[in-house]
């Protein structure tokens, strides 16, 4: 079973910025729970500081950022910076939401491990997360 | 669910014997402990994870931290799902902060019994506390443990205590009847009720009422709050009362109404515990239960391992065919366990 491969990985799902649409984030949270992850859900309107602080207090293995507002190019670098400030530069960060394809390479260069667009099957997110976390565990 | 994580040292037999020489923290853990005691929050977080995973690595750390614990006032908050526990815990933490006290919070949410996964959402109600360096919130999945807590909850409390938190608040899974484990590890138990849950008070009477040091009717702006409070007072009068009079308070956690009075009552309860000698008595009882639980864990793990052996599988098949009985087998298992522990002690 999945939980044996990646025992009790903890994942933070957060929505930076001001848009209040959290259906996507909740669907992903539920899919991850059903795949055996422990999901810390912090809801909408999170500042980069709040996201990094939650990641620190919860000692998460990965952070999923959901964004629909278009502010990803300003908010994501700030999240990554707040994480580094707290010694959390090694935490896996991925993103989902409405993100133009021309921004994806820039986000990946920044350190966002993967970007999923609308309509991505949740099974794809789960598979990505398992793979990425297993890789990190092997390197550690 | 109890298998140790890959990469962690296994609980091998010699680590559980008499003097337990192996239960020393490794170099990495020792560094984390030093950082924790110096006030490093990242180290606190990592040690909470180690404590949650359990096993010899956790035991090594917890042994070192134990002498530095016992200072925090540990407050449990329990009640039915939807009573507003998380919001109330957030409001309590804010109030303690205005009194200059630092606050650690352990919030337990249920693990899905089907997938082993969990959604931990209690933080959503405490977001404004996130940037306060005097507060640390840790969510925890129950991972199949009964009683509204998780297996390692007491150890997480100990780590927050050792970090120097003045108050540690433990929020249970939504519970309503006989989930009374909380009382075995906290100093003050707050039971939260709300109006509008129908037979709520009946449910509370079934066992959870007896564990309350303080009763709170939350969402007191809702119709029926006054009646719930009256019913609770009535139920209390029927119960045998000790020297501590259980107060019934009304709060509206979302606005903070009544929370100051609640925190006053919590502090009054602590003063009562200390002046009456109950503080010490309770902690002796907590220590006793803790040792019992740790021994149970180790016995359980050793027997699970022993039962994998061919000899035991044969015995279980005999029991299934009614050629042996479980009562005799239990005696045999205990005798075998005793012999193996004696053997280890002799060779150590």
PDB file of C-alpha atoms in Angstrom, chain A residues 35-120:
ATOM      1  CA  UNK A  35      -3.352   8.531  -0.945  1.00  0.00           C
ATOM      2  CA  UNK A  36      -2.168   8.243   2.663  1.00  0.00           C
ATOM      3  CA  UNK A  37      -0.537  11.633   3.174  1.00  0.00           C
ATOM      4  CA  UNK A  38      -1.008  13.801   6.239  1.00  0.00           C
ATOM      5  CA  UNK A  39      -2.169  17.103   4.839  1.00  0.00           C
ATOM      6  CA  UNK A  40      -1.972  20.325   6.783  1.00  0.00           C
ATOM      7  CA  UNK A  41      -4.488  22.668   5.258  1.00  0.00           C
ATOM      8  CA  UNK A  42      -4.148  26.355   6.053  1.00  0.00           C
ATOM      9  CA  UNK A  43      -6.812  27.856   3.835  1.00  0.00           C
ATOM     10  CA  UNK A  44      -6.954  31.047   1.818  1.00  0.00           C
ATOM     11  CA  UNK A  45      -5.200  34.423   1.956  1.00  0.00           C
ATOM     12  CA  UNK A  46      -1.835  33.331   3.277  1.00  0.00           C
ATOM     13  CA  UNK A  47       1.148  35.631   3.237  1.00  0.00           C
ATOM     14  CA  UNK A  48       4.537  34.124   2.300  1.00  0.00           C
ATOM     15  CA  UNK A  49       5.596  34.562   5.951  1.00  0.00           C
ATOM     16  CA  UNK A  50       2.546  32.637   7.190  1.00  0.00           C
ATOM     17  CA  UNK A  51       3.170  29.784   4.756  1.00  0.00           C
ATOM     18  CA  UNK A  52       6.840  29.483   5.712  1.00  0.00           C
ATOM     19  CA  UNK A  53       6.050  29.693   9.413  1.00  0.00           C
ATOM     20  CA  UNK A  54       3.393  26.961   9.110  1.00  0.00           C
ATOM     21  CA  UNK A  55       5.892  24.811   7.193  1.00  0.00           C
ATOM     22  CA  UNK A  56       8.419  25.308   9.983  1.00  0.00           C
ATOM     23  CA  UNK A  57       6.027  24.527  12.835  1.00  0.00           C
ATOM     24  CA  UNK A  58       4.574  21.483  11.074  1.00  0.00           C
ATOM     25  CA  UNK A  59       7.947  20.145   9.833  1.00  0.00           C
ATOM     26  CA  UNK A  60       6.463  19.277   6.449  1.00  0.00           C
ATOM     27  CA  UNK A  61       8.158  17.323   3.677  1.00  0.00           C
ATOM     28  CA  UNK A  62       6.458  19.243   0.877  1.00  0.00           C
ATOM     29  CA  UNK A  63       4.416  22.377   0.210  1.00  0.00           C
ATOM     30  CA  UNK A  64       1.740  22.698  -2.450  1.00  0.00           C
ATOM     31  CA  UNK A  65       0.949  26.281  -3.450  1.00  0.00           C
ATOM     32  CA  UNK A  66      -2.399  26.906  -5.103  1.00  0.00           C
ATOM     33  CA  UNK A  67      -2.850  30.179  -6.956  1.00  0.00           C
ATOM     34  CA  UNK A  68      -5.420  31.577  -9.356  1.00  0.00           C
ATOM     35  CA  UNK A  69      -4.820  35.295  -8.993  1.00  0.00           C
ATOM     36  CA  UNK A  70      -1.914  35.618 -11.400  1.00  0.00           C
ATOM     37  CA  UNK A  71       0.419  36.922  -8.723  1.00  0.00           C
ATOM     38  CA  UNK A  72       2.615  33.809  -8.756  1.00  0.00           C
ATOM     39  CA  UNK A  73       5.680  35.560 -10.179  1.00  0.00           C
ATOM     40  CA  UNK A  74       5.760  37.916  -7.194  1.00  0.00           C
ATOM     41  CA  UNK A  75       4.440  35.628  -4.446  1.00  0.00           C
ATOM     42  CA  UNK A  76       6.299  32.364  -5.149  1.00  0.00           C
ATOM     43  CA  UNK A  77       9.814  33.870  -4.936  1.00  0.00           C
ATOM     44  CA  UNK A  78       8.820  35.450  -1.634  1.00  0.00           C
ATOM     45  CA  UNK A  79       7.576  32.119  -0.283  1.00  0.00           C
ATOM     46  CA  UNK A  80      10.870  30.476  -1.293  1.00  0.00           C
ATOM     47  CA  UNK A  81      12.831  33.291   0.308  1.00  0.00           C
ATOM     48  CA  UNK A  82      10.893  33.042   3.590  1.00  0.00           C
ATOM     49  CA  UNK A  83      11.514  29.287   3.579  1.00  0.00           C
ATOM     50  CA  UNK A  84      15.264  29.770   3.072  1.00  0.00           C
ATOM     51  CA  UNK A  85      15.333  32.355   5.881  1.00  0.00           C
ATOM     52  CA  UNK A  86      14.020  29.653   8.214  1.00  0.00           C
ATOM     53  CA  UNK A  87      16.473  26.988   7.059  1.00  0.00           C
ATOM     54  CA  UNK A  88      13.771  25.239   5.019  1.00  0.00           C
ATOM     55  CA  UNK A  89      15.389  25.633   1.600  1.00  0.00           C
ATOM     56  CA  UNK A  90      15.330  21.859   1.137  1.00  0.00           C
ATOM     57  CA  UNK A  91      11.550  21.450   1.442  1.00  0.00           C
ATOM     58  CA  UNK A  92       9.897  20.336  -1.810  1.00  0.00           C
ATOM     59  CA  UNK A  93       7.630  23.069  -3.237  1.00  0.00           C
ATOM     60  CA  UNK A  94       5.228  22.551  -6.120  1.00  0.00           C
ATOM     61  CA  UNK A  95       2.375  24.621  -7.507  1.00  0.00           C
ATOM     62  CA  UNK A  96      -1.049  24.286  -9.039  1.00  0.00           C
ATOM     63  CA  UNK A  97      -3.594  26.684 -10.475  1.00  0.00           C
ATOM     64  CA  UNK A  98      -3.783  29.074 -13.377  1.00  0.00           C
ATOM     65  CA  UNK A  99      -0.231  29.705 -14.442  1.00  0.00           C
ATOM     66  CA  UNK A 100       0.675  30.673 -18.042  1.00  0.00           C
ATOM     67  CA  UNK A 101       2.989  28.130 -19.672  1.00  0.00           C
ATOM     68  CA  UNK A 102       5.647  30.768 -20.393  1.00  0.00           C
ATOM     69  CA  UNK A 103       6.046  31.292 -16.631  1.00  0.00           C
ATOM     70  CA  UNK A 104       6.614  27.617 -15.882  1.00  0.00           C
ATOM     71  CA  UNK A 105      10.321  27.457 -16.841  1.00  0.00           C
ATOM     72  CA  UNK A 106      10.989  30.608 -14.807  1.00  0.00           C
ATOM     73  CA  UNK A 107       9.243  29.127 -11.772  1.00  0.00           C
ATOM     74  CA  UNK A 108      11.179  25.888 -12.132  1.00  0.00           C
ATOM     75  CA  UNK A 109      14.438  27.798 -12.366  1.00  0.00           C
ATOM     76  CA  UNK A 110      13.449  29.520  -9.140  1.00  0.00           C
ATOM     77  CA  UNK A 111      13.074  26.194  -7.359  1.00  0.00           C
ATOM     78  CA  UNK A 112       9.400  25.291  -7.826  1.00  0.00           C
ATOM     79  CA  UNK A 113       9.670  21.553  -8.516  1.00  0.00           C
ATOM     80  CA  UNK A 114       6.551  21.173 -10.659  1.00  0.00           C
ATOM     81  CA  UNK A 115       3.578  23.181 -11.907  1.00  0.00           C
ATOM     82  CA  UNK A 116       0.155  21.659 -12.557  1.00  0.00           C
ATOM     83  CA  UNK A 117      -2.536  23.416 -14.577  1.00  0.00           C
ATOM     84  CA  UNK A 118      -6.321  23.233 -14.237  1.00  0.00           C
ATOM     85  CA  UNK A 119      -7.810  19.831 -14.968  1.00  0.00           C
ATOM     86  CA  UNK A 120      -4.719  17.862 -13.991  1.00  0.00           C
TER      87      UNK A 120
END
